[in-house]
Amino acid sequence: MSRVGKYPVPVPAGVQVALQGRTVVAKGKNGELKLDLTDEVDVTIESGTVAVAPRGEDRRSRTMWGTTRSLIQSMVTGVSTGFTKNMEITGTGYRAAVQGKDLVLALGYSHEIKYAIPAGIKITCEKPTSIKVEGADKRQVGQVAAEIRAYRGPEPYKGKGVRYTDEVILRKEGKKK
């Protein structure tokens, strides 16, 4: 039995969850998110909670039971409070700035990198060395943060590059004389 799937998802005040055919729609102050359901699970909405149940007893149904419940929980959290990823830039001359609909990064290359900010994502830079990625869709926030980090990931000798705020870089010792 799924340890995750058996618990119903509580719907907070200010969030509406509806079932339109085989699509779950969540609306809140941060926007609207949709999830297409697979054929292996059933969803019921009753008295402020969303319950997910498997249609069969096979392995795929039980797998999708917990996965679907987690995706619905992320949707409800996203439209009510949203998700945030904080990033830091370390290195001499490395900086970031938001110009219009682009994030401009100077990461030690011969040119500046312009990253187009996708719809549904808000990027802010309080300092030139910090980036804050916010949005309602957990997967999209994580993907955008990973793409920004991939331009210059942290290196193990000096720790230079773009990293998540809560990330720990394992440092290596330099070569000896």
PDB file of N, CA and C in Angstrom, residues 87-145:
ATOM      1  N   MET A  87      19.452  31.355  -5.279  1.00  0.00           N
ATOM      2  CA  MET A  87      20.750  30.987  -5.826  1.00  0.00           C
ATOM      3  C   MET A  87      21.763  32.080  -5.518  1.00  0.00           C
ATOM      4  N   GLU A  88      23.026  31.685  -5.408  1.00  0.00           N
ATOM      5  CA  GLU A  88      24.111  32.630  -5.156  1.00  0.00           C
ATOM      6  C   GLU A  88      25.148  32.497  -6.267  1.00  0.00           C
ATOM      7  N   ILE A  89      25.787  33.614  -6.585  1.00  0.00           N
ATOM      8  CA  ILE A  89      26.863  33.620  -7.566  1.00  0.00           C
ATOM      9  C   ILE A  89      28.149  33.964  -6.829  1.00  0.00           C
ATOM     10  N   THR A  90      29.172  33.114  -6.989  1.00  0.00           N
ATOM     11  CA  THR A  90      30.459  33.329  -6.341  1.00  0.00           C
ATOM     12  C   THR A  90      31.531  33.445  -7.423  1.00  0.00           C
ATOM     13  N   GLY A  91      32.348  34.472  -7.332  1.00  0.00           N
ATOM     14  CA  GLY A  91      33.437  34.640  -8.285  1.00  0.00           C
ATOM     15  C   GLY A  91      33.669  36.107  -8.577  1.00  0.00           C
ATOM     16  N   THR A  92      34.910  36.477  -8.839  1.00  0.00           N
ATOM     17  CA  THR A  92      35.253  37.861  -9.126  1.00  0.00           C
ATOM     18  C   THR A  92      34.656  38.282 -10.463  1.00  0.00           C
ATOM     19  N   GLY A  93      33.863  39.330 -10.450  1.00  0.00           N
ATOM     20  CA  GLY A  93      33.249  39.836 -11.669  1.00  0.00           C
ATOM     21  C   GLY A  93      31.994  39.104 -12.098  1.00  0.00           C
ATOM     22  N   TYR A  94      31.589  38.070 -11.370  1.00  0.00           N
ATOM     23  CA  TYR A  94      30.367  37.333 -11.705  1.00  0.00           C
ATOM     24  C   TYR A  94      29.180  38.103 -11.141  1.00  0.00           C
ATOM     25  N   ARG A  95      28.158  38.318 -11.963  1.00  0.00           N
ATOM     26  CA  ARG A  95      26.980  39.055 -11.505  1.00  0.00           C
ATOM     27  C   ARG A  95      25.768  38.716 -12.357  1.00  0.00           C
ATOM     28  N   ALA A  96      24.602  39.108 -11.853  1.00  0.00           N
ATOM     29  CA  ALA A  96      23.343  38.876 -12.545  1.00  0.00           C
ATOM     30  C   ALA A  96      22.473  40.114 -12.415  1.00  0.00           C
ATOM     31  N   ALA A  97      21.648  40.360 -13.432  1.00  0.00           N
ATOM     32  CA  ALA A  97      20.705  41.474 -13.406  1.00  0.00           C
ATOM     33  C   ALA A  97      19.524  41.124 -14.299  1.00  0.00           C
ATOM     34  N   VAL A  98      18.353  41.628 -13.929  1.00  0.00           N
ATOM     35  CA  VAL A  98      17.164  41.438 -14.745  1.00  0.00           C
ATOM     36  C   VAL A  98      16.966  42.689 -15.587  1.00  0.00           C
ATOM     37  N   GLN A  99      16.922  42.503 -16.915  1.00  0.00           N
ATOM     38  CA  GLN A  99      16.689  43.609 -17.839  1.00  0.00           C
ATOM     39  C   GLN A  99      15.483  43.255 -18.697  1.00  0.00           C
ATOM     40  N   GLY A 100      14.348  43.885 -18.397  1.00  0.00           N
ATOM     41  CA  GLY A 100      13.124  43.595 -19.135  1.00  0.00           C
ATOM     42  C   GLY A 100      12.665  42.167 -18.882  1.00  0.00           C
ATOM     43  N   LYS A 101      12.572  41.360 -19.945  1.00  0.00           N
ATOM     44  CA  LYS A 101      12.146  39.969 -19.827  1.00  0.00           C
ATOM     45  C   LYS A 101      13.327  39.002 -19.910  1.00  0.00           C
ATOM     46  N   ASP A 102      14.535  39.511 -19.678  1.00  0.00           N
ATOM     47  CA  ASP A 102      15.734  38.682 -19.742  1.00  0.00           C
ATOM     48  C   ASP A 102      16.506  38.751 -18.436  1.00  0.00           C
ATOM     49  N   LEU A 103      17.176  37.650 -18.108  1.00  0.00           N
ATOM     50  CA  LEU A 103      18.139  37.621 -17.018  1.00  0.00           C
ATOM     51  C   LEU A 103      19.513  37.674 -17.675  1.00  0.00           C
ATOM     52  N   VAL A 104      20.284  38.702 -17.357  1.00  0.00           N
ATOM     53  CA  VAL A 104      21.605  38.882 -17.948  1.00  0.00           C
ATOM     54  C   VAL A 104      22.651  38.434 -16.935  1.00  0.00           C
ATOM     55  N   LEU A 105      23.479  37.459 -17.339  1.00  0.00           N
ATOM     56  CA  LEU A 105      24.478  36.875 -16.461  1.00  0.00           C
ATOM     57  C   LEU A 105      25.879  37.162 -16.999  1.00  0.00           C
ATOM     58  N   ALA A 106      26.758  37.628 -16.135  1.00  0.00           N
ATOM     59  CA  ALA A 106      28.176  37.763 -16.459  1.00  0.00           C
ATOM     60  C   ALA A 106      28.901  36.715 -15.624  1.00  0.00           C
ATOM     61  N   LEU A 107      29.374  35.655 -16.282  1.00  0.00           N
ATOM     62  CA  LEU A 107      29.924  34.517 -15.562  1.00  0.00           C
ATOM     63  C   LEU A 107      31.350  34.172 -15.989  1.00  0.00           C
ATOM     64  N   GLY A 108      32.112  35.183 -16.377  1.00  0.00           N
ATOM     65  CA  GLY A 108      33.506  34.948 -16.711  1.00  0.00           C
ATOM     66  C   GLY A 108      33.753  34.554 -18.145  1.00  0.00           C
ATOM     67  N   TYR A 109      32.724  34.492 -18.954  1.00  0.00           N
ATOM     68  CA  TYR A 109      32.900  34.208 -20.376  1.00  0.00           C
ATOM     69  C   TYR A 109      33.212  35.517 -21.099  1.00  0.00           C
ATOM     70  N   SER A 110      33.547  35.443 -22.378  1.00  0.00           N
ATOM     71  CA  SER A 110      33.867  36.638 -23.146  1.00  0.00           C
ATOM     72  C   SER A 110      32.609  37.443 -23.486  1.00  0.00           C
ATOM     73  N   HIS A 111      31.438  36.893 -23.214  1.00  0.00           N
ATOM     74  CA  HIS A 111      30.175  37.552 -23.536  1.00  0.00           C
ATOM     75  C   HIS A 111      29.208  37.401 -22.358  1.00  0.00           C
ATOM     76  N   GLU A 112      28.183  38.242 -22.334  1.00  0.00           N
ATOM     77  CA  GLU A 112      27.127  38.110 -21.340  1.00  0.00           C
ATOM     78  C   GLU A 112      26.120  37.077 -21.825  1.00  0.00           C
ATOM     79  N   ILE A 113      25.533  36.368 -20.889  1.00  0.00           N
ATOM     80  CA  ILE A 113      24.531  35.362 -21.221  1.00  0.00           C
ATOM     81  C   ILE A 113      23.165  35.966 -20.958  1.00  0.00           C
ATOM     82  N   LYS A 114      22.285  35.915 -21.973  1.00  0.00           N
ATOM     83  CA  LYS A 114      20.917  36.402 -21.808  1.00  0.00           C
ATOM     84  C   LYS A 114      19.995  35.197 -21.745  1.00  0.00           C
ATOM     85  N   TYR A 115      19.295  35.070 -20.616  1.00  0.00           N
ATOM     86  CA  TYR A 115      18.356  33.979 -20.406  1.00  0.00           C
ATOM     87  C   TYR A 115      16.951  34.551 -20.433  1.00  0.00           C
ATOM     88  N   ALA A 116      16.140  34.129 -21.395  1.00  0.00           N
ATOM     89  CA  ALA A 116      14.759  34.610 -21.513  1.00  0.00           C
ATOM     90  C   ALA A 116      13.925  34.003 -20.383  1.00  0.00           C
ATOM     91  N   ILE A 117      13.283  34.855 -19.602  1.00  0.00           N
ATOM     92  CA  ILE A 117      12.472  34.398 -18.474  1.00  0.00           C
ATOM     93  C   ILE A 117      11.159  33.842 -19.013  1.00  0.00           C
ATOM     94  N   PRO A 118      10.850  32.556 -18.745  1.00  0.00           N
ATOM     95  CA  PRO A 118       9.613  31.973 -19.271  1.00  0.00           C
ATOM     96  C   PRO A 118       8.365  32.526 -18.576  1.00  0.00           C
ATOM     97  N   ALA A 119       7.220  32.348 -19.225  1.00  0.00           N
ATOM     98  CA  ALA A 119       5.947  32.795 -18.660  1.00  0.00           C
ATOM     99  C   ALA A 119       5.641  31.984 -17.396  1.00  0.00           C
ATOM    100  N   GLY A 120       5.114  32.646 -16.377  1.00  0.00           N
ATOM    101  CA  GLY A 120       4.774  31.982 -15.127  1.00  0.00           C
ATOM    102  C   GLY A 120       5.905  31.978 -14.114  1.00  0.00           C
ATOM    103  N   ILE A 121       7.066  32.519 -14.486  1.00  0.00           N
ATOM    104  CA  ILE A 121       8.221  32.559 -13.596  1.00  0.00           C
ATOM    105  C   ILE A 121       8.590  34.010 -13.342  1.00  0.00           C
ATOM    106  N   LYS A 122       8.931  34.314 -12.082  1.00  0.00           N
ATOM    107  CA  LYS A 122       9.384  35.654 -11.717  1.00  0.00           C
ATOM    108  C   LYS A 122      10.800  35.518 -11.163  1.00  0.00           C
ATOM    109  N   ILE A 123      11.731  36.264 -11.749  1.00  0.00           N
ATOM    110  CA  ILE A 123      13.116  36.235 -11.299  1.00  0.00           C
ATOM    111  C   ILE A 123      13.481  37.617 -10.781  1.00  0.00           C
ATOM    112  N   THR A 124      14.059  37.680  -9.580  1.00  0.00           N
ATOM    113  CA  THR A 124      14.504  38.943  -9.008  1.00  0.00           C
ATOM    114  C   THR A 124      15.951  38.800  -8.548  1.00  0.00           C
ATOM    115  N   CYS A 125      16.670  39.915  -8.597  1.00  0.00           N
ATOM    116  CA  CYS A 125      18.056  39.973  -8.132  1.00  0.00           C
ATOM    117  C   CYS A 125      18.162  41.135  -7.140  1.00  0.00           C
ATOM    118  N   GLU A 126      18.087  40.840  -5.819  1.00  0.00           N
ATOM    119  CA  GLU A 126      18.217  41.890  -4.814  1.00  0.00           C
ATOM    120  C   GLU A 126      19.631  42.452  -4.802  1.00  0.00           C
ATOM    121  N   LYS A 127      20.603  41.564  -4.951  1.00  0.00           N
ATOM    122  CA  LYS A 127      22.011  41.948  -5.050  1.00  0.00           C
ATOM    123  C   LYS A 127      22.519  41.391  -6.382  1.00  0.00           C
ATOM    124  N   PRO A 128      23.619  41.918  -6.893  1.00  0.00           N
ATOM    125  CA  PRO A 128      24.156  41.371  -8.142  1.00  0.00           C
ATOM    126  C   PRO A 128      24.635  39.920  -8.024  1.00  0.00           C
ATOM    127  N   THR A 129      24.790  39.422  -6.815  1.00  0.00           N
ATOM    128  CA  THR A 129      25.264  38.052  -6.641  1.00  0.00           C
ATOM    129  C   THR A 129      24.192  37.107  -6.119  1.00  0.00           C
ATOM    130  N   SER A 130      22.936  37.501  -6.119  1.00  0.00           N
ATOM    131  CA  SER A 130      21.867  36.602  -5.677  1.00  0.00           C
ATOM    132  C   SER A 130      20.740  36.607  -6.696  1.00  0.00           C
ATOM    133  N   ILE A 131      20.162  35.440  -6.907  1.00  0.00           N
ATOM    134  CA  ILE A 131      19.053  35.263  -7.847  1.00  0.00           C
ATOM    135  C   ILE A 131      17.939  34.543  -7.098  1.00  0.00           C
ATOM    136  N   LYS A 132      16.717  35.025  -7.267  1.00  0.00           N
ATOM    137  CA  LYS A 132      15.554  34.394  -6.648  1.00  0.00           C
ATOM    138  C   LYS A 132      14.574  34.024  -7.756  1.00  0.00           C
ATOM    139  N   VAL A 133      14.278  32.736  -7.889  1.00  0.00           N
ATOM    140  CA  VAL A 133      13.361  32.225  -8.900  1.00  0.00           C
ATOM    141  C   VAL A 133      12.072  31.838  -8.195  1.00  0.00           C
ATOM    142  N   GLU A 134      10.940  32.425  -8.621  1.00  0.00           N
ATOM    143  CA  GLU A 134       9.647  32.162  -7.994  1.00  0.00           C
ATOM    144  C   GLU A 134       8.622  31.775  -9.043  1.00  0.00           C
ATOM    145  N   GLY A 135       7.651  30.939  -8.628  1.00  0.00           N
ATOM    146  CA  GLY A 135       6.579  30.555  -9.527  1.00  0.00           C
ATOM    147  C   GLY A 135       5.613  29.606  -8.847  1.00  0.00           C
ATOM    148  N   ALA A 136       4.528  29.296  -9.555  1.00  0.00           N
ATOM    149  CA  ALA A 136       3.503  28.418  -8.998  1.00  0.00           C
ATOM    150  C   ALA A 136       3.776  26.948  -9.315  1.00  0.00           C
ATOM    151  N   ASP A 137       4.416  26.662 -10.438  1.00  0.00           N
ATOM    152  CA  ASP A 137       4.677  25.289 -10.869  1.00  0.00           C
ATOM    153  C   ASP A 137       6.030  24.829 -10.335  1.00  0.00           C
ATOM    154  N   LYS A 138       6.032  23.848  -9.461  1.00  0.00           N
ATOM    155  CA  LYS A 138       7.256  23.374  -8.816  1.00  0.00           C
ATOM    156  C   LYS A 138       8.272  22.854  -9.829  1.00  0.00           C
ATOM    157  N   ARG A 139       7.788  22.109 -10.832  1.00  0.00           N
ATOM    158  CA  ARG A 139       8.695  21.557 -11.835  1.00  0.00           C
ATOM    159  C   ARG A 139       9.339  22.652 -12.665  1.00  0.00           C
ATOM    160  N   GLN A 140       8.565  23.664 -13.035  1.00  0.00           N
ATOM    161  CA  GLN A 140       9.096  24.744 -13.862  1.00  0.00           C
ATOM    162  C   GLN A 140      10.111  25.588 -13.087  1.00  0.00           C
ATOM    163  N   VAL A 141       9.852  25.864 -11.806  1.00  0.00           N
ATOM    164  CA  VAL A 141      10.794  26.624 -10.978  1.00  0.00           C
ATOM    165  C   VAL A 141      12.112  25.866 -10.871  1.00  0.00           C
ATOM    166  N   GLY A 142      12.047  24.575 -10.616  1.00  0.00           N
ATOM    167  CA  GLY A 142      13.251  23.763 -10.517  1.00  0.00           C
ATOM    168  C   GLY A 142      14.012  23.683 -11.827  1.00  0.00           C
ATOM    169  N   GLN A 143      13.282  23.585 -12.941  1.00  0.00           N
ATOM    170  CA  GLN A 143      13.924  23.492 -14.252  1.00  0.00           C
ATOM    171  C   GLN A 143      14.637  24.792 -14.605  1.00  0.00           C
ATOM    172  N   VAL A 144      13.997  25.934 -14.366  1.00  0.00           N
ATOM    173  CA  VAL A 144      14.614  27.231 -14.659  1.00  0.00           C
ATOM    174  C   VAL A 144      15.866  27.422 -13.815  1.00  0.00           C
ATOM    175  N   ALA A 145      15.791  27.077 -12.522  1.00  0.00           N
ATOM    176  CA  ALA A 145      16.956  27.212 -11.647  1.00  0.00           C
ATOM    177  C   ALA A 145      18.090  26.300 -12.119  1.00  0.00           C
TER     178      ALA A 145
END
